JSON list of C-alpha atoms in Angstrom, two decimals:
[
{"chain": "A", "resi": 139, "resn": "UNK", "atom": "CA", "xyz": [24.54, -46.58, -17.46]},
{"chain": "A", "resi": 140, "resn": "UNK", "atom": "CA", "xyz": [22.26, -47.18, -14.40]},
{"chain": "A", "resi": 141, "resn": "UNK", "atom": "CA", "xyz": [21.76, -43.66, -13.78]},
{"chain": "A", "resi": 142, "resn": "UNK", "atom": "CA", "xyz": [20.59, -43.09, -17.16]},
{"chain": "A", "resi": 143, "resn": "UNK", "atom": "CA", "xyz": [18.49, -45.93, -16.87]},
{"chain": "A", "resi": 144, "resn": "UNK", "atom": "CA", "xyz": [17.35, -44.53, -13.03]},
{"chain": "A", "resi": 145, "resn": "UNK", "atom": "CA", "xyz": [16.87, -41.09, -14.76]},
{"chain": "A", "resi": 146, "resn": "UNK", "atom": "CA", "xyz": [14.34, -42.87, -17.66]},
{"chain": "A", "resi": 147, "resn": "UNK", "atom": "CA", "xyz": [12.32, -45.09, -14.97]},
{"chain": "A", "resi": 148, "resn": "UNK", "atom": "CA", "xyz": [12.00, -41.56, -13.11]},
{"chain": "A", "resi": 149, "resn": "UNK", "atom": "CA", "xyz": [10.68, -39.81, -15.77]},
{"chain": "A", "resi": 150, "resn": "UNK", "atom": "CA", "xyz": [8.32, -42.48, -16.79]},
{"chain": "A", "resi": 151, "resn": "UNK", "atom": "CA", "xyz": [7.37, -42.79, -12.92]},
{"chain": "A", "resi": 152, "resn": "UNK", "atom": "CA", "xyz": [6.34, -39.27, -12.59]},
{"chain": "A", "resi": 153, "resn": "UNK", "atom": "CA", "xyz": [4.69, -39.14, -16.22]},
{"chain": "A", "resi": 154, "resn": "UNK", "atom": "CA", "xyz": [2.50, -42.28, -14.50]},
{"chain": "A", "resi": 155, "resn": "UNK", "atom": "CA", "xyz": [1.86, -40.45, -11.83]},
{"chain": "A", "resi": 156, "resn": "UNK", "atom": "CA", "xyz": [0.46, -37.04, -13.43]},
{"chain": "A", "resi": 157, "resn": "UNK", "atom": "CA", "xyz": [-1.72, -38.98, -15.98]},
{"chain": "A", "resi": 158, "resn": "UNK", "atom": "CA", "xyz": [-3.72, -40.75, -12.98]},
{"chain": "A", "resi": 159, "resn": "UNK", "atom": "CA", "xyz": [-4.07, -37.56, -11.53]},
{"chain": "A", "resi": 160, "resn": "UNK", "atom": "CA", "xyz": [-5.71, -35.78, -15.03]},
{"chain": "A", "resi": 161, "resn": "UNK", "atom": "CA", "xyz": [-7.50, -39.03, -15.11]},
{"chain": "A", "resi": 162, "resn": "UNK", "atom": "CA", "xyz": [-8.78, -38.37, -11.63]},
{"chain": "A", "resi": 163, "resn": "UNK", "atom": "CA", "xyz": [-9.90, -34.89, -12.22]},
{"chain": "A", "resi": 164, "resn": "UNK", "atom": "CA", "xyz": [-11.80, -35.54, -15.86]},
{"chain": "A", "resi": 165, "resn": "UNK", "atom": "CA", "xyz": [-15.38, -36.96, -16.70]},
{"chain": "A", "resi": 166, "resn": "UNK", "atom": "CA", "xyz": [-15.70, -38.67, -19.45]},
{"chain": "A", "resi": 167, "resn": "UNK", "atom": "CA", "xyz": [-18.20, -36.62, -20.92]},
{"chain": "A", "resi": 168, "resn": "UNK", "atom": "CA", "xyz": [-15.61, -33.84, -21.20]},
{"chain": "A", "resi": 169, "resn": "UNK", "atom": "CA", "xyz": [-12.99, -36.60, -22.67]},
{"chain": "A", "resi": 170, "resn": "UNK", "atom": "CA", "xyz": [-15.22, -37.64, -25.70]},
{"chain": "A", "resi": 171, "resn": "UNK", "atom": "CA", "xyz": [-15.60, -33.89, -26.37]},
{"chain": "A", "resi": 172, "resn": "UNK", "atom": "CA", "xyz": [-11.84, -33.25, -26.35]},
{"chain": "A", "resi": 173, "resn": "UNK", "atom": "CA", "xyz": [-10.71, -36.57, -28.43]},
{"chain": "A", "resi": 174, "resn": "UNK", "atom": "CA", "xyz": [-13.98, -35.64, -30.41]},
{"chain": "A", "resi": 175, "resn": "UNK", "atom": "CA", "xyz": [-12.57, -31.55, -30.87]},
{"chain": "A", "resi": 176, "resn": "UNK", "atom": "CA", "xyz": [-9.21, -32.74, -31.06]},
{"chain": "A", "resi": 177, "resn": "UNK", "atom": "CA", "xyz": [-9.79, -34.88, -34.34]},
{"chain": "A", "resi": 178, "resn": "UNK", "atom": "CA", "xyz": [-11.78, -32.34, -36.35]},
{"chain": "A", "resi": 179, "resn": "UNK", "atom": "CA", "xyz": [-8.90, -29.51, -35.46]},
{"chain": "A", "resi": 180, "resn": "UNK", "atom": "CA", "xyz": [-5.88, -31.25, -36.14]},
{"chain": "A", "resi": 181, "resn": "UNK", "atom": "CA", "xyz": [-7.59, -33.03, -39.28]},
{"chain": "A", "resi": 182, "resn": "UNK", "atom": "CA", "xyz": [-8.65, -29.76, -40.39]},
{"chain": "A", "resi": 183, "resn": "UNK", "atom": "CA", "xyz": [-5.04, -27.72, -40.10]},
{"chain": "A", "resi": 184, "resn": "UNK", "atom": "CA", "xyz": [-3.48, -30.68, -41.73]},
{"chain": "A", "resi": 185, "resn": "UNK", "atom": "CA", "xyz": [-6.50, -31.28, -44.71]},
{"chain": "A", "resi": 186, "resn": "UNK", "atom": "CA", "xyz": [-4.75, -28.16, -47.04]},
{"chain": "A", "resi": 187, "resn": "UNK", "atom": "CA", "xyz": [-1.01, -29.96, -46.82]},
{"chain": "A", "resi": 188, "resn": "UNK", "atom": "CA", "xyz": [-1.94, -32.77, -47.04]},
{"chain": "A", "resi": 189, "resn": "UNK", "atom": "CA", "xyz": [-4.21, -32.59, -50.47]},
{"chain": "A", "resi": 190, "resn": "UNK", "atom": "CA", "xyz": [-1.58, -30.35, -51.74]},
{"chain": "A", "resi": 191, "resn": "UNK", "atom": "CA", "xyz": [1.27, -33.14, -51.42]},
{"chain": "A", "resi": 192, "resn": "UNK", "atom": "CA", "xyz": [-1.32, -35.86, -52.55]},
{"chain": "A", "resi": 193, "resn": "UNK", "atom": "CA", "xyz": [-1.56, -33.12, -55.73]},
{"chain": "A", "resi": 194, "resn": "UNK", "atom": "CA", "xyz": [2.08, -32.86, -56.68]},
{"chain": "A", "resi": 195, "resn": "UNK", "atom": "CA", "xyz": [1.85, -37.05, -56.93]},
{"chain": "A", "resi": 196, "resn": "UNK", "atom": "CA", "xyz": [1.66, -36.69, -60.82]},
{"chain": "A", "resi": 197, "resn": "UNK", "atom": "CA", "xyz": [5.15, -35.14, -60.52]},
{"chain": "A", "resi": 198, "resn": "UNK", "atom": "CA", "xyz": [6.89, -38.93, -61.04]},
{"chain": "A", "resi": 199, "resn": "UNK", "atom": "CA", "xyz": [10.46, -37.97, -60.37]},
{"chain": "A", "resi": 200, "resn": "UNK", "atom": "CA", "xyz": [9.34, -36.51, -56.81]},
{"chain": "A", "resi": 201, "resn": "UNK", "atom": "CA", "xyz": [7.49, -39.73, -55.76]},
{"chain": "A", "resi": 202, "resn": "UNK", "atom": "CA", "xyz": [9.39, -40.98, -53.05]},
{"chain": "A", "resi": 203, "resn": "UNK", "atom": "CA", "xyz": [10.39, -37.25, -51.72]},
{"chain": "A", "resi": 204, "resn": "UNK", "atom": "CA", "xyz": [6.46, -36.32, -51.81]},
{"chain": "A", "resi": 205, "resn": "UNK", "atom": "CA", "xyz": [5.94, -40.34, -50.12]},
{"chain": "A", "resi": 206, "resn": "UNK", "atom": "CA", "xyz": [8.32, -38.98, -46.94]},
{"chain": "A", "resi": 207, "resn": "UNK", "atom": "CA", "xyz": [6.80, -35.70, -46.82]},
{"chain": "A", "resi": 208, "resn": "UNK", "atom": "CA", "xyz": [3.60, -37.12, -46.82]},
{"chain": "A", "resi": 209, "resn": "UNK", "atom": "CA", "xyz": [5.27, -39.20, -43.90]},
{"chain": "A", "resi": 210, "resn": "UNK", "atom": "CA", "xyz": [6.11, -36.17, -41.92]},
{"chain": "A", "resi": 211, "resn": "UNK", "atom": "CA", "xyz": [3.10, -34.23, -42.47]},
{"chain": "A", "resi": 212, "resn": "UNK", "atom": "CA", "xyz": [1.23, -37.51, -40.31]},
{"chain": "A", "resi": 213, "resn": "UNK", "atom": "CA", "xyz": [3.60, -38.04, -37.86]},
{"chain": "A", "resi": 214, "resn": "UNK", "atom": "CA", "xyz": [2.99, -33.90, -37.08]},
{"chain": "A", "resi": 215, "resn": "UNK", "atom": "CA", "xyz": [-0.99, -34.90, -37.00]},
{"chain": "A", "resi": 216, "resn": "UNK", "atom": "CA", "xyz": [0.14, -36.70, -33.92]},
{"chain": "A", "resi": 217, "resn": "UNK", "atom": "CA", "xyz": [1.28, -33.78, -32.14]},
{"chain": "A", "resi": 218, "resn": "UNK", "atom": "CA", "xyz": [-1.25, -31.86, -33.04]},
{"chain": "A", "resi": 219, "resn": "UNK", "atom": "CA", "xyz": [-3.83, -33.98, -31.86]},
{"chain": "A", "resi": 220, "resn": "UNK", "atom": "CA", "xyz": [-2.54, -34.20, -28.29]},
{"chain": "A", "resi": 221, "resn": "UNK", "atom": "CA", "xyz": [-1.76, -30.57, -28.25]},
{"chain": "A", "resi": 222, "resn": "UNK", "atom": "CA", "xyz": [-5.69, -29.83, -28.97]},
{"chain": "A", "resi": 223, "resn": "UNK", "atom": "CA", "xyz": [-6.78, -32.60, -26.83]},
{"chain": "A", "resi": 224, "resn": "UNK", "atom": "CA", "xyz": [-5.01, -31.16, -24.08]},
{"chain": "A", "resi": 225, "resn": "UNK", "atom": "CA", "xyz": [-6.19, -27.87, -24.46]},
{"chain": "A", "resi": 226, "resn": "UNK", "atom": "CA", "xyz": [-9.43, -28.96, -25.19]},
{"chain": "A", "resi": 227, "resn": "UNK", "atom": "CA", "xyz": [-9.82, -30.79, -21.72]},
{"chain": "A", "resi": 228, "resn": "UNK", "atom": "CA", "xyz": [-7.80, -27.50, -19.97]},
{"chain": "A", "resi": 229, "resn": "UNK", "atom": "CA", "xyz": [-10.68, -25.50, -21.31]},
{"chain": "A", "resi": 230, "resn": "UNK", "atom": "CA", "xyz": [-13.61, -28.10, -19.96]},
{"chain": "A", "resi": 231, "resn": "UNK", "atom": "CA", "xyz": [-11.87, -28.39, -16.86]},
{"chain": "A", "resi": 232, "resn": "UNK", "atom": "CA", "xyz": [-10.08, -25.53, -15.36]},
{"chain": "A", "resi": 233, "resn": "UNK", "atom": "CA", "xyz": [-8.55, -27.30, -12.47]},
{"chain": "A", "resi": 234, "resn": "UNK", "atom": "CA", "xyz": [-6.29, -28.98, -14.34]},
{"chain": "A", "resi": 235, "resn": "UNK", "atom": "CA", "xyz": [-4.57, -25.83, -15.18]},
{"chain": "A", "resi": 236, "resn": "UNK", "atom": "CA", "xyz": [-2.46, -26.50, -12.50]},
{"chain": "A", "resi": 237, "resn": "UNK", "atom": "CA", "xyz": [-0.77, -29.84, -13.62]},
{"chain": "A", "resi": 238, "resn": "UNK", "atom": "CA", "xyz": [1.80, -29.74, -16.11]},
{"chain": "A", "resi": 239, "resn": "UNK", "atom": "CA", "xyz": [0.00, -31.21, -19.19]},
{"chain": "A", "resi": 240, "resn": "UNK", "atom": "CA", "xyz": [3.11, -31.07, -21.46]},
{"chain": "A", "resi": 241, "resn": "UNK", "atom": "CA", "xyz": [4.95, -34.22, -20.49]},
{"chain": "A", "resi": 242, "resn": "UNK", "atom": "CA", "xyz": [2.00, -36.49, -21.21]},
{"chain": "A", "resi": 243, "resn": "UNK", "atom": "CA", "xyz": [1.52, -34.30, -24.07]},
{"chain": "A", "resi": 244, "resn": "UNK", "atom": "CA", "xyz": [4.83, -34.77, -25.45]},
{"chain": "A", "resi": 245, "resn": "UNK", "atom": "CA", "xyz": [5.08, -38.57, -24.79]},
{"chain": "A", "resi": 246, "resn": "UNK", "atom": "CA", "xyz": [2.07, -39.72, -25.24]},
{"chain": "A", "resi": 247, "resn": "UNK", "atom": "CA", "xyz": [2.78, -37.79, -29.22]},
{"chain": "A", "resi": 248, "resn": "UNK", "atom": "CA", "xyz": [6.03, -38.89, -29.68]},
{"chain": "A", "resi": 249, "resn": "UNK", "atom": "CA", "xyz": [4.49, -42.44, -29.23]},
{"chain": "A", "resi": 250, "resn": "UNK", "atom": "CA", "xyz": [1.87, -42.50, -31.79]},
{"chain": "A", "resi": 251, "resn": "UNK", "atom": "CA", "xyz": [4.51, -40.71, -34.19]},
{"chain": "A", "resi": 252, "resn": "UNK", "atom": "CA", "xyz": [6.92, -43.22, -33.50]},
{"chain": "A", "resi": 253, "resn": "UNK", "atom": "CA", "xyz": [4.08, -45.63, -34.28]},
{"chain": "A", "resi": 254, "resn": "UNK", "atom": "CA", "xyz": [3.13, -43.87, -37.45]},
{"chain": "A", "resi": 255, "resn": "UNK", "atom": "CA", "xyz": [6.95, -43.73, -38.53]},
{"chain": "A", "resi": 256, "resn": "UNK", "atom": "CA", "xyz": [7.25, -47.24, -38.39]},
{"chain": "A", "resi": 257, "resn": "UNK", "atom": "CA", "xyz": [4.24, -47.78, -40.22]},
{"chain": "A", "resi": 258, "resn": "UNK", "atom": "CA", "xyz": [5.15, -45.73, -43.01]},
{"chain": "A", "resi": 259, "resn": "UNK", "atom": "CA", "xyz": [8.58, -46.92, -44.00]},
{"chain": "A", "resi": 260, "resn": "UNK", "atom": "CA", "xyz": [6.75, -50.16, -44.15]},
{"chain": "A", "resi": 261, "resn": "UNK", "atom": "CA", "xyz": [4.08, -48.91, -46.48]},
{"chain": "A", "resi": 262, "resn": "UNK", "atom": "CA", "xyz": [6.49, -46.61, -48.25]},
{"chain": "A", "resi": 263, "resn": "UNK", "atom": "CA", "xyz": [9.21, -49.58, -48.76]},
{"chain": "A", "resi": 264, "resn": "UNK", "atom": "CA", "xyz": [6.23, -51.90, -49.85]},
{"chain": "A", "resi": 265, "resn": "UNK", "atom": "CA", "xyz": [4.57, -49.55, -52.47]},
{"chain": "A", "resi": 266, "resn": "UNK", "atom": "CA", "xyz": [7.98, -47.51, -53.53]}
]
């Protein structure tokens, strides 16, 4: 048990570590036009799924099946967001071509999906 637990505060250790060093390397000039790219690509390859699924809601019997799919298709905006934010800021700064991106990447994703999970089973247990 404490070596999983060593293993976690590692991982988390060295996942501080890197994001002070992007953080280091970035101007926020560059930042605001990642987050700013980021949002209008991720929005835009999720806008044609999305307004299909919100379609197929006069389907009644498929409500709740369309309600988690719906659920999916925004947790999946999360990882596409970081995954064009990060590439975004490779491409405005080339030095950080040499840190490994993908951890942060990967948890800083899997956090806001968690986040948006959370918040729709609550919204999907409230309306359904």
């Amino acid at each position: 048990m404490t070596s999983l637990m060593n293993k976690v505060f590692l991982f988390f250790r060295r996942f501080k570590k890197l994001v002070k060093l992007i953080d280091k390397q970035t101007k926020m000039k560059y930042v605001v036009r990642s987050v700013l790219g980021a949002l209008v690509f991720s929005s835009l390859a999720l806008l044609l799924p999305i307004l299909m699924v919100i379609n197929m809601f006069i389907y009644t019997k498929l409500t709740l099946f369309l309600a988690i799919l719906l659920l999916i298709i925004v947790m999946s905006w999360a990882f596409l967001y970081y995954f064009f934010y990060y590439k975004l800021l490779k491409i405005y700064h080339p030095k950080l071509e040499e840190y490994n991106t993908l951890m942060p990447q990967l948890v800083e994703s899997s956090l806001v999906a968690l986040f948006f999970m959370f918040l729709g089973i609550i919204i999907i247990s409230i309306i359904l």
